[in-house]
């Protein structure tokens, strides 16, 4: 019988030399789901990759004296190494610089243009470079990017537009008819109420102000908007639009796109609209997980609070870190990362509960039976309850995993771990062993514990790629019939004459006090290296001094400063900062925009003599040319004061020397 397919994706990551534990969280969760589905017999396609285009990458590469491709080649190698360290079992790694991807994105763009879903116009809006997103004035929060809180710049440029508005009602209808589409459910309400119902505007889908991206094939001055480029990866990776699209035919639609909550908007609105325009089915689900936060704030390289997964894996091993991430935080919600919580979990859940269970059981079989149980077992009064608990645990884990409630699944598994430890306390092997007539009961008790350990070893396989084998080797369990998912539903799979050899300690107990200091120091050291590296990269090149270089009088004379009289000053519709001034220089009048609205009311400037950088290259602002710049003093807090002449009536048009 043909296997059922399962297509799961992570977001494609921005290339960075410092992916942190927050980034790893998303990939570890997706990997766990992929492993689970493989274990359940699905034909799985697990896609991850890198999102390499855009102005931000272009700028970083320039600052490091590299081409964007040289820069991304370098960091992508590091990203792949990190995924190997974390045992990420992806089936395909896509780079948006891959040839086939670029070609298909161009095709998609052309198709949408040809069919009228993309049209050419001009765009004016506030752009956040780090987020690669445009915002309207009312979307800004205190004049800053609503997503990351950073400064935005006002851009006006010729652009192609995607008719996003056309798909608004269809997307709302789709979401309402398919409550499973966007998970957790709260995210669906957020999308409908905050974005879809207020109305979608058509989306600017090309840029002309930089080069690093997929060129629009029929208008190469334009670069495809990075989110259109990036989202397409989910289908280009499968060969969509190429001669061999067999993977696409097999795996599309995706079963689930796993994404962080801040990029749900792109996946739940833009992506479905693109797919509708392409007449393709929508992904079955988008799961928007929460963030790993530190002291309530998002982990971020610029804040300098990132935790390097390599430091954690080197100290505690990959399985402990994967366990912690998925157990500590309910998938879908934010969760705080603390060193204490990590060590606490390792000590209590892994060393005490699981590690201890395995080592004492193998140890008792060695000690009481020379490492091999006899064939004859006699039931104890506690067996049925343990068997029943194992059965319900498997069922509950399946339910939790279908909903991607990883933490719930682990809670269920650890309830079984603890129940098995309790079973040992109930059957008291250390008492039974003293009575020769109880040997068959003792053998039965240890067999039951070993069976439970076998089942646990299967249940944790998706989460912990290395521990199951270390557990099984101690009970001579070979990979095969006794380690399939289905085998967890049958009690008594192990041979009665079970052999055991005590092996390595699965998770050594950690001295919390000593370790906290060491871990803290290791994390700080890695943060310091990362900051130092960043500063090194940003250091001025060659012999450029840190402070502005001295200039000669000839240099200074290149700047022509003039006294001008402000004769009109008005607000600019749609701008919080700008005033549109008309400034008179003798007989000449010029329009000069100035970002001083926060400090000066429009009327306040009229009649003032201001100092203007007169020969500055004219610049388009808010759709109109601005000729020069009114000079202002600015203190450290961003407070402004215009430069004026001491004589309030000084002749306008006078030069400054
Ligand atoms: N390139 C886009 C995705 C395009 S997908 C078509 C992007 N890249 S990213 O590198 O910034 O983020 C990748 C993933 O890491 C996102 O899902 C993001 O939410 C996740 N995380 C980054 N920091 C995180 C935490 N601190 N906690 C949890 N996940 C976080 O967005």
XYZ file of C-alpha atoms and ligand atoms in Angstrom:
688
model
C 0.000 0.000 0.000
C 1.272 3.460 -0.851
C 2.333 5.469 2.164
C 0.377 8.560 3.089
C 2.377 11.734 2.473
C 3.213 14.478 4.965
C 4.759 17.764 3.882
C 6.050 20.016 6.648
C 8.139 23.176 6.442
C 10.018 25.625 8.649
C 10.301 29.246 7.597
C 13.389 29.810 5.509
C 15.897 31.612 7.699
C 17.576 34.920 7.069
C 21.256 34.084 6.707
C 22.980 35.085 9.903
C 26.222 33.945 11.457
C 24.502 33.719 14.799
C 21.289 31.754 14.738
C 20.252 31.521 18.364
C 18.275 29.136 20.500
C 15.044 30.978 19.543
C 15.628 30.161 15.874
C 16.507 26.607 16.835
C 13.226 26.246 18.700
C 11.179 26.486 15.503
C 13.372 24.008 13.644
C 13.543 21.528 16.517
C 9.753 21.550 16.802
C 9.324 20.993 13.081
C 11.926 18.252 13.099
C 10.144 16.521 15.961
C 6.912 16.507 14.003
C 8.680 15.201 10.887
C 10.300 12.408 12.896
C 6.987 11.564 14.515
C 5.254 11.252 11.167
C 8.054 9.093 9.766
C 7.739 6.847 12.786
C 4.011 6.630 12.115
C 4.780 5.371 8.615
C 4.243 8.525 6.564
C 6.248 9.446 3.507
C 7.611 12.718 4.867
C 9.002 15.736 3.082
C 10.597 18.139 5.565
C 11.750 21.369 3.977
C 13.927 24.095 5.442
C 16.326 26.615 3.952
C 17.504 30.186 3.747
C 15.914 33.432 2.626
C 18.894 35.166 1.093
C 17.710 38.196 -0.834
C 16.926 41.735 0.201
C 18.434 45.066 1.014
C 19.479 44.047 4.503
C 21.700 41.221 3.245
C 23.077 43.505 0.545
C 24.039 46.045 3.209
C 25.614 43.498 5.566
C 27.626 41.987 2.730
C 28.823 45.437 1.640
C 29.869 46.258 5.178
C 31.991 43.100 5.161
C 33.510 43.798 1.764
C 31.836 40.776 0.227
C 29.312 40.215 -2.509
C 25.913 39.200 -1.122
C 26.404 35.693 -2.510
C 29.846 35.347 -0.898
C 28.320 36.422 2.390
C 25.348 34.058 2.200
C 27.520 31.136 1.051
C 29.601 31.608 4.164
C 26.793 31.819 6.674
C 24.624 29.139 5.096
C 27.425 26.638 5.747
C 27.257 27.598 9.428
C 23.477 27.247 9.493
C 23.679 23.740 8.042
C 26.282 22.835 10.668
C 23.958 24.056 13.408
C 21.097 21.947 12.053
C 23.427 18.930 12.031
C 24.359 19.630 15.641
C 20.685 19.735 16.567
C 19.959 16.539 14.585
C 17.567 18.270 12.211
C 16.503 15.618 9.737
C 15.432 17.841 6.848
C 14.812 16.195 3.493
C 15.510 19.285 1.453
C 17.358 22.538 2.060
C 16.373 25.319 -0.302
C 18.315 28.540 -0.819
C 16.447 31.364 -2.512
C 19.623 31.954 -4.514
C 19.257 28.496 -6.067
C 18.858 28.719 -9.794
C 15.657 26.719 -10.082
C 14.031 28.836 -7.397
C 14.955 32.120 -9.086
C 13.606 30.917 -12.421
C 10.297 29.746 -10.989
C 9.792 32.949 -9.006
C 10.253 34.854 -12.268
C 7.703 32.599 -13.941
C 5.203 33.052 -11.139
C 5.614 36.832 -11.290
C 5.137 36.835 -15.055
C 2.074 34.619 -14.889
C 0.449 36.854 -12.296
C 1.295 39.913 -14.393
C -0.037 38.358 -17.598
C -3.305 37.419 -15.972
C -3.734 40.890 -14.436
C -3.121 39.987 -10.798
C 0.015 42.121 -10.859
C -0.018 45.655 -12.321
C 2.419 48.551 -12.453
C 1.953 51.731 -10.418
C 3.870 53.808 -7.867
C 4.295 53.116 -4.222
C 4.639 55.500 -1.371
C 4.928 54.237 2.136
C 6.993 53.693 5.226
C 9.532 50.933 4.823
C 11.233 48.961 7.546
C 14.447 47.546 6.109
C 15.123 44.897 8.792
C 11.569 43.528 8.372
C 11.547 44.112 4.601
C 8.011 45.469 4.991
C 6.040 48.495 3.938
C 3.556 50.090 6.291
C 0.936 52.744 5.911
C 1.074 55.750 8.221
C -1.724 54.406 10.427
C 0.003 51.041 10.841
C 3.085 52.655 12.418
C 3.350 52.647 16.184
C 4.707 55.968 17.446
C 6.177 56.495 14.015
C 8.160 53.239 14.212
C 7.856 49.812 12.669
C 4.895 47.998 14.289
C 6.755 44.658 14.128
C 10.235 45.466 15.430
C 9.944 49.013 16.769
C 12.793 50.328 14.643
C 12.936 53.464 12.485
C 11.180 53.373 9.148
C 11.947 55.397 6.051
C 9.548 57.068 3.689
C 9.904 55.640 0.209
C 8.255 56.469 -3.050
C 9.067 54.417 -6.063
C 7.634 52.882 -9.161
C 6.446 49.436 -8.263
C 4.464 46.453 -9.391
C 1.435 45.703 -7.258
C -0.275 42.448 -6.446
C -4.065 42.638 -6.226
C -4.208 41.430 -2.645
C -7.471 43.279 -2.036
C -9.178 41.067 -4.603
C -8.643 38.015 -2.394
C -9.692 39.483 0.926
C -13.225 38.063 1.028
C -12.146 34.658 -0.234
C -9.503 34.420 2.472
C -11.951 35.389 5.214
C -14.439 32.833 3.909
C -11.737 30.174 3.718
C -10.633 30.813 7.283
C -14.179 30.769 8.587
C -14.953 27.525 6.788
C -11.660 25.893 7.807
C -11.103 26.535 11.500
C -8.092 24.189 11.450
C -6.275 26.306 8.855
C -4.592 28.683 11.246
C -3.473 27.381 14.611
C -3.635 28.139 17.486
C -7.208 29.422 16.962
C -6.532 32.805 18.525
C -4.260 33.658 15.607
C -7.184 33.245 13.218
C -9.276 35.857 15.062
C -6.274 38.174 15.134
C -5.840 37.910 11.363
C -9.515 38.351 10.570
C -10.167 41.228 12.957
C -6.885 43.124 12.706
C -5.972 42.695 9.064
C -8.634 41.179 6.868
C -11.809 42.896 8.030
C -10.303 46.428 8.135
C -9.497 45.847 4.461
C -6.455 44.733 2.530
C -4.559 47.104 0.297
C -2.839 45.910 -2.853
C 0.715 44.908 -2.116
C 3.828 46.469 -3.626
C 5.689 43.439 -4.931
C 8.740 44.924 -6.583
C 11.537 47.271 -5.553
C 13.886 49.402 -7.572
C 16.125 50.897 -4.885
C 18.516 47.950 -4.597
C 19.756 45.077 -6.705
C 20.078 41.980 -4.547
C 17.031 39.914 -5.409
C 15.207 38.093 -8.164
C 14.951 40.454 -11.149
C 11.531 40.820 -12.726
C 12.277 39.086 -15.995
C 10.374 41.505 -18.230
C 11.453 44.665 -16.339
C 14.886 43.939 -14.860
C 15.234 47.268 -13.006
C 12.668 45.786 -10.631
C 13.474 43.215 -7.973
C 10.758 40.861 -6.744
C 9.598 41.765 -3.218
C 11.456 39.510 -0.850
C 8.341 37.996 0.747
C 6.918 36.950 -2.644
C 10.311 35.442 -3.407
C 10.537 33.736 -0.002
C 7.006 32.372 0.269
C 7.287 30.789 -3.162
C 10.008 28.524 -1.778
C 7.373 26.159 -0.420
C 6.420 25.188 -3.965
C 9.597 25.883 -5.932
C 11.416 23.410 -3.670
C 9.076 20.734 -4.996
C 9.816 21.564 -8.607
C 6.609 23.523 -9.205
C 6.652 25.091 -12.654
C 9.547 22.950 -13.892
C 9.645 19.998 -16.249
C 9.832 17.549 -13.376
C 7.177 18.563 -10.892
C 6.592 15.058 -9.546
C 7.437 16.084 -5.979
C 4.997 18.956 -6.271
C 2.307 16.628 -7.544
C 2.986 14.265 -4.690
C 3.426 16.610 -1.724
C 1.430 19.774 -2.388
C -0.587 21.048 -0.558
C 1.639 21.258 2.487
C 0.261 19.630 5.581
C 1.685 22.307 7.818
C 3.830 25.416 7.587
C 5.390 25.953 11.014
C 6.145 29.651 11.537
C 6.818 32.122 14.349
C 3.933 34.325 15.390
C 5.383 37.520 13.876
C 5.303 36.052 10.364
C 1.856 34.479 10.550
C 0.454 37.506 8.707
C 2.552 36.777 5.614
C 1.666 33.096 5.648
C -2.016 33.466 6.420
C -2.820 36.334 4.065
C -0.250 36.968 1.340
C 0.607 33.322 0.736
C -3.016 32.120 0.419
C -3.766 35.039 -1.917
C -0.778 34.139 -4.095
C -1.882 30.517 -4.201
C -5.449 31.484 -5.050
C -4.120 33.629 -7.881
C -2.062 30.672 -9.104
C -5.139 28.422 -8.848
C -3.355 26.149 -6.390
C -4.747 24.538 -3.238
C -3.897 26.195 0.077
C -1.706 24.547 2.721
C -3.782 22.513 5.140
C -2.444 24.326 8.155
C -0.282 27.160 9.342
C 0.907 26.815 12.903
C 2.075 30.073 14.485
C 4.249 29.261 17.468
C 5.257 31.687 20.201
C 8.656 33.116 21.037
C 11.383 32.056 23.331
C 11.911 35.154 25.403
C 14.535 36.257 27.880
C 13.276 38.313 30.804
C 10.087 38.975 28.877
C 11.853 40.336 25.763
C 12.569 38.675 22.413
C 16.001 37.195 22.065
C 17.907 39.337 19.647
C 21.416 39.813 18.400
C 21.156 43.586 18.613
C 20.023 43.449 22.254
C 22.971 41.102 22.900
C 20.931 38.572 24.901
C 21.074 35.663 22.487
C 21.808 32.200 23.748
C 24.055 30.150 21.495
C 22.648 26.637 21.016
C 26.184 25.290 20.541
C 27.110 26.285 24.083
C 24.098 24.424 25.457
C 24.558 21.341 23.287
C 28.251 21.108 24.166
C 27.424 21.152 27.843
C 24.295 19.009 28.102
C 23.892 17.181 24.812
C 21.393 17.733 22.049
C 18.650 15.516 23.465
C 18.477 17.445 26.731
C 18.191 20.735 24.876
C 15.518 19.481 22.498
C 13.586 18.038 25.437
C 13.799 21.281 27.366
C 12.627 23.465 24.468
C 9.594 21.362 23.735
C 8.656 20.504 27.315
C 9.113 23.911 28.904
C 7.088 25.990 26.454
C 3.564 25.222 25.306
C 3.827 25.328 21.519
C 1.871 28.363 20.387
C 2.678 30.442 23.450
C 5.700 32.483 24.458
C 8.028 30.960 27.024
C 10.831 32.318 29.115
C 14.299 30.851 28.751
C 16.291 30.688 31.958
C 19.408 28.739 32.837
C 17.807 27.650 36.127
C 14.772 26.179 34.362
C 17.020 24.301 31.950
C 19.173 22.736 34.675
C 16.125 22.039 36.793
C 14.479 20.094 33.966
C 17.645 18.164 33.203
C 18.015 17.186 36.838
C 14.438 16.336 37.648
C 12.929 14.955 34.435
C 15.965 13.537 32.699
C 18.512 12.538 35.342
C 16.129 11.632 38.177
C 13.044 10.328 36.454
C 14.207 8.786 33.188
C 17.940 8.227 33.742
C 17.399 6.687 37.127
C 14.610 4.429 35.915
C 16.805 2.958 33.213
C 19.946 2.540 35.257
C 18.345 1.037 38.311
C 16.293 -1.412 36.256
C 19.275 -2.649 34.236
C 21.283 -2.696 37.479
C 18.696 -4.852 39.265
C 18.496 -7.362 36.402
C 22.291 -7.640 36.545
C 22.355 -7.912 40.299
C 19.416 -10.243 40.968
C 19.592 -12.392 37.843
C 23.159 -12.081 36.572
C 21.928 -10.024 33.657
C 19.224 -12.357 32.326
C 15.673 -12.869 33.549
C 14.309 -16.434 33.856
C 11.501 -17.606 31.564
C 9.051 -18.049 34.413
C 7.226 -14.953 35.587
C 4.444 -14.627 38.120
C 2.040 -11.679 37.948
C 1.945 -9.031 40.680
C -1.027 -7.004 41.890
C 0.306 -3.868 40.215
C 0.762 -5.095 36.635
C -2.644 -4.298 35.190
C -2.530 -0.663 36.175
C 0.903 -0.162 34.600
C -0.177 -1.896 31.404
C -3.324 0.196 31.228
C -1.384 3.376 31.834
C 1.049 2.545 28.997
C -1.876 2.008 26.655
C -3.609 5.280 27.476
C -0.299 7.140 27.329
C 0.269 6.060 23.750
C -3.237 7.169 22.789
C -2.846 10.519 24.561
C 0.545 11.141 22.968
C -0.972 10.508 19.554
C -3.750 13.010 20.235
C -1.303 15.643 21.451
C 1.084 15.126 18.547
C -1.669 15.484 15.962
C -2.273 18.957 17.394
C 1.456 19.629 17.693
C 1.066 20.029 21.448
C 4.590 18.819 22.097
C 4.651 19.833 25.711
C 1.437 17.901 26.417
C 2.872 14.838 24.692
C 5.986 14.993 26.867
C 3.906 15.479 30.019
C 2.015 12.288 29.107
C 5.233 10.363 28.492
C 6.760 11.536 31.756
C 3.623 10.532 33.642
C 4.349 7.030 32.392
C 8.017 7.358 33.389
C 6.959 8.344 36.903
C 4.281 5.664 37.041
C 6.919 3.094 36.134
C 9.187 4.358 38.905
C 6.217 4.097 41.245
C 5.639 0.528 40.096
C 9.167 -0.307 41.224
C 8.419 1.222 44.620
C 5.175 -0.761 44.814
C 6.670 -4.117 43.853
C 9.792 -3.561 45.984
C 12.286 -5.769 44.126
C 14.842 -5.272 46.917
C 12.468 -7.138 49.247
C 11.367 -9.755 46.717
C 14.971 -10.654 45.999
C 15.463 -11.845 49.553
C 12.881 -14.593 49.179
C 13.768 -17.423 46.783
C 10.054 -18.254 46.349
C 9.393 -14.762 45.017
C 11.938 -14.977 42.195
C 9.275 -15.412 39.501
C 7.409 -12.400 40.864
C 10.636 -10.415 40.904
C 11.365 -11.442 37.300
C 7.865 -10.357 36.322
C 8.248 -6.997 38.027
C 11.554 -6.231 36.316
C 10.166 -7.434 33.012
C 7.246 -5.033 33.379
C 9.556 -2.146 34.043
C 11.686 -3.084 31.025
C 8.591 -3.284 28.805
C 7.546 0.127 29.955
C 11.055 1.435 29.249
C 10.839 -0.040 25.751
C 7.560 1.758 25.112
C 8.956 5.009 26.516
C 12.018 4.670 24.294
C 9.740 4.625 21.241
C 7.538 7.474 22.418
C 10.496 9.813 22.961
C 12.129 8.999 19.612
C 10.772 12.050 17.755
C 11.973 14.367 20.511
C 15.295 12.816 21.417
C 17.180 11.303 18.522
C 20.023 9.717 20.546
C 18.615 8.612 23.885
C 16.372 5.742 22.702
C 19.333 3.746 21.376
C 21.226 4.314 24.638
C 18.246 3.007 26.574
C 17.658 -0.002 24.341
C 21.229 -1.184 24.339
C 20.968 -1.712 28.094
C 18.116 -4.192 27.547
C 19.553 -5.724 24.385
C 16.579 -4.433 22.370
C 17.365 -4.380 18.686
C 15.904 -1.904 16.242
C 12.998 -3.609 14.527
C 9.686 -5.008 15.627
C 10.157 -3.994 19.247
C 10.847 -0.369 18.350
C 8.062 0.521 15.920
C 5.280 2.867 16.927
C 2.714 0.108 16.526
C 4.684 -2.055 18.952
C 3.885 0.423 21.753
C 0.279 -0.729 21.596
C 1.162 -4.292 22.492
C 2.308 -5.336 25.938
C 4.863 -8.139 26.208
C 6.935 -7.673 23.074
C 10.286 -8.273 24.809
C 11.441 -11.867 25.332
C 10.685 -13.261 28.795
C 14.330 -14.250 29.261
C 15.354 -10.614 28.840
C 19.019 -9.731 29.045
C 20.310 -6.468 30.520
C 23.662 -4.730 30.900
C 23.981 -1.520 32.791
C 25.349 1.123 30.457
C 26.379 4.736 30.478
C 24.439 7.198 32.605
C 21.908 8.799 30.291
C 21.862 12.215 31.931
C 24.389 12.978 34.649
C 22.961 15.002 37.556
C 24.134 18.572 37.618
C 25.249 20.545 40.641
C 22.885 23.483 40.148
C 24.851 26.123 42.043
C 28.209 25.365 40.476
C 26.765 24.866 37.029
C 24.708 28.042 37.012
C 27.843 30.125 37.403
C 29.649 28.138 34.702
C 26.749 28.226 32.263
C 26.236 31.911 32.791
C 29.913 32.526 32.093
C 29.851 30.354 28.941
C 26.792 32.152 27.558
C 28.253 35.566 28.363
C 31.547 34.601 26.710
C 29.731 33.574 23.537
C 27.675 36.794 23.571
C 30.866 38.813 24.013
C 32.521 37.027 21.066
C 29.466 37.662 18.949
C 29.381 41.369 19.849
C 33.137 41.684 19.275
C 32.808 40.000 15.877
C 29.980 42.295 14.969
C 31.977 45.345 15.993
C 34.998 44.100 14.095
C 32.847 43.798 10.993
C 31.472 47.261 11.486
C 34.869 48.782 12.145
C 35.806 51.441 9.631
C 37.735 49.948 6.765
C 41.447 50.516 6.191
C 42.634 53.653 7.905
C 39.337 55.414 8.165
C 39.297 57.172 11.524
C 36.494 56.572 14.000
C 35.546 60.250 14.117
C 34.627 62.291 11.072
C 37.732 62.961 9.060
C 39.228 66.457 8.908
C 38.334 68.306 5.732
C 40.121 71.104 3.951
C 38.676 74.570 3.415
C 38.145 73.558 -0.207
C 35.999 70.639 0.936
C 34.022 72.922 3.198
C 33.491 75.426 0.399
C 31.766 72.757 -1.649
C 28.785 73.151 0.686
C 26.942 76.303 -0.165
C 25.075 77.650 2.856
C 22.547 80.441 2.481
C 20.186 82.428 4.625
C 16.579 81.945 3.607
C 13.297 83.385 4.835
C 10.492 80.979 5.517
C 7.409 82.460 3.911
C 5.097 79.479 4.176
C 5.107 76.360 6.288
C 2.427 73.697 6.218
C 1.735 70.201 7.463
C 2.161 67.310 5.054
C -0.790 64.928 4.801
C 0.189 61.467 5.976
C 3.416 62.511 7.669
C 4.035 62.859 11.378
C 7.412 64.540 11.041
C 7.512 66.641 7.921
C 6.672 70.286 7.287
C 6.522 71.600 3.736
C 8.173 75.006 3.731
C 8.517 77.644 1.081
C 11.790 79.430 1.640
C 12.748 82.653 -0.095
C 16.328 83.416 -1.132
C 16.197 86.974 -2.478
C 13.761 86.673 -5.392
C 13.957 82.908 -5.574
C 11.476 80.650 -3.781
C 12.086 76.985 -3.052
C 10.110 74.094 -1.574
C 12.084 72.523 1.247
C 10.739 69.650 3.342
C 12.004 69.454 6.864
C 11.466 66.790 9.564
C 10.797 69.288 12.345
C 7.064 69.013 12.867
C 7.512 67.500 16.330
C 9.338 70.659 17.461
C 7.786 73.458 15.407
C 4.169 74.150 14.611
C 3.744 75.199 10.954
C 3.036 78.883 11.703
C 5.982 79.210 14.066
C 8.595 79.215 11.322
C 7.028 81.793 9.050
C 9.130 84.955 8.945
C 12.192 83.235 10.406
C 15.596 83.474 8.760
C 16.952 79.933 8.510
C 20.272 78.496 7.417
C 19.940 76.205 4.414
C 22.287 73.746 2.736
C 21.554 75.324 -0.615
C 23.382 73.180 -3.151
C 22.225 69.816 -1.838
C 21.043 67.489 -4.594
C 17.221 67.800 -4.800
C 15.358 64.820 -3.363
C 11.832 63.530 -3.827
C 9.866 63.482 -0.572
C 6.172 62.698 -0.247
C 5.866 62.774 -3.996
C 7.397 66.231 -4.437
C 10.948 67.480 -4.929
C 12.664 69.144 -1.995
C 15.447 71.623 -2.824
C 17.899 71.911 0.064
C 17.932 71.276 3.781
C 17.113 73.565 6.687
C 19.890 73.111 9.247
C 19.042 72.242 12.809
C 20.990 71.611 15.957
C 20.125 68.262 17.552
C 20.888 67.272 21.115
C 21.503 63.696 22.258
C 17.777 63.135 22.930
C 16.673 64.006 19.428
C 15.498 67.525 20.395
C 15.825 69.980 17.500
C 16.485 73.703 17.184
C 16.737 75.477 13.811
C 19.805 77.618 13.048
C 18.901 81.270 12.500
C 20.772 84.549 12.112
C 21.148 86.775 15.194
C 19.717 89.645 13.172
C 16.108 88.609 12.678
C 15.790 90.683 9.501
C 19.024 89.674 7.830
C 18.684 89.725 4.041
C 17.459 86.404 2.663
C 19.683 84.923 -0.022
C 22.868 85.983 1.810
C 25.691 83.514 1.642
C 27.400 82.148 4.724
C 31.154 82.164 5.011
N 12.987 34.781 6.364
C 11.805 34.917 7.140
C 10.880 33.757 6.899
C 10.457 33.571 5.482
S 9.466 32.158 5.303
C 8.845 32.215 3.771
C 12.169 34.963 8.642
N 13.376 34.510 8.962
S 14.009 34.577 10.447
O 15.320 34.021 10.331
O 13.922 35.908 10.967
O 13.132 33.713 11.364
C 12.978 32.332 11.169
C 12.084 31.766 12.244
O 12.723 31.856 13.518
C 10.751 32.517 12.376
O 9.699 31.598 12.431
C 10.878 33.222 13.693
O 9.654 33.391 14.354
C 11.767 32.252 14.456
N 12.375 32.900 15.605
C 13.328 33.872 15.632
N 13.542 34.231 16.931
C 12.739 33.509 17.740
C 12.571 33.383 19.113
N 13.235 34.120 19.963
N 11.701 32.444 19.553
C 11.042 31.607 18.703
N 11.167 31.701 17.409
C 11.926 32.696 16.891
O 11.340 35.377 9.418
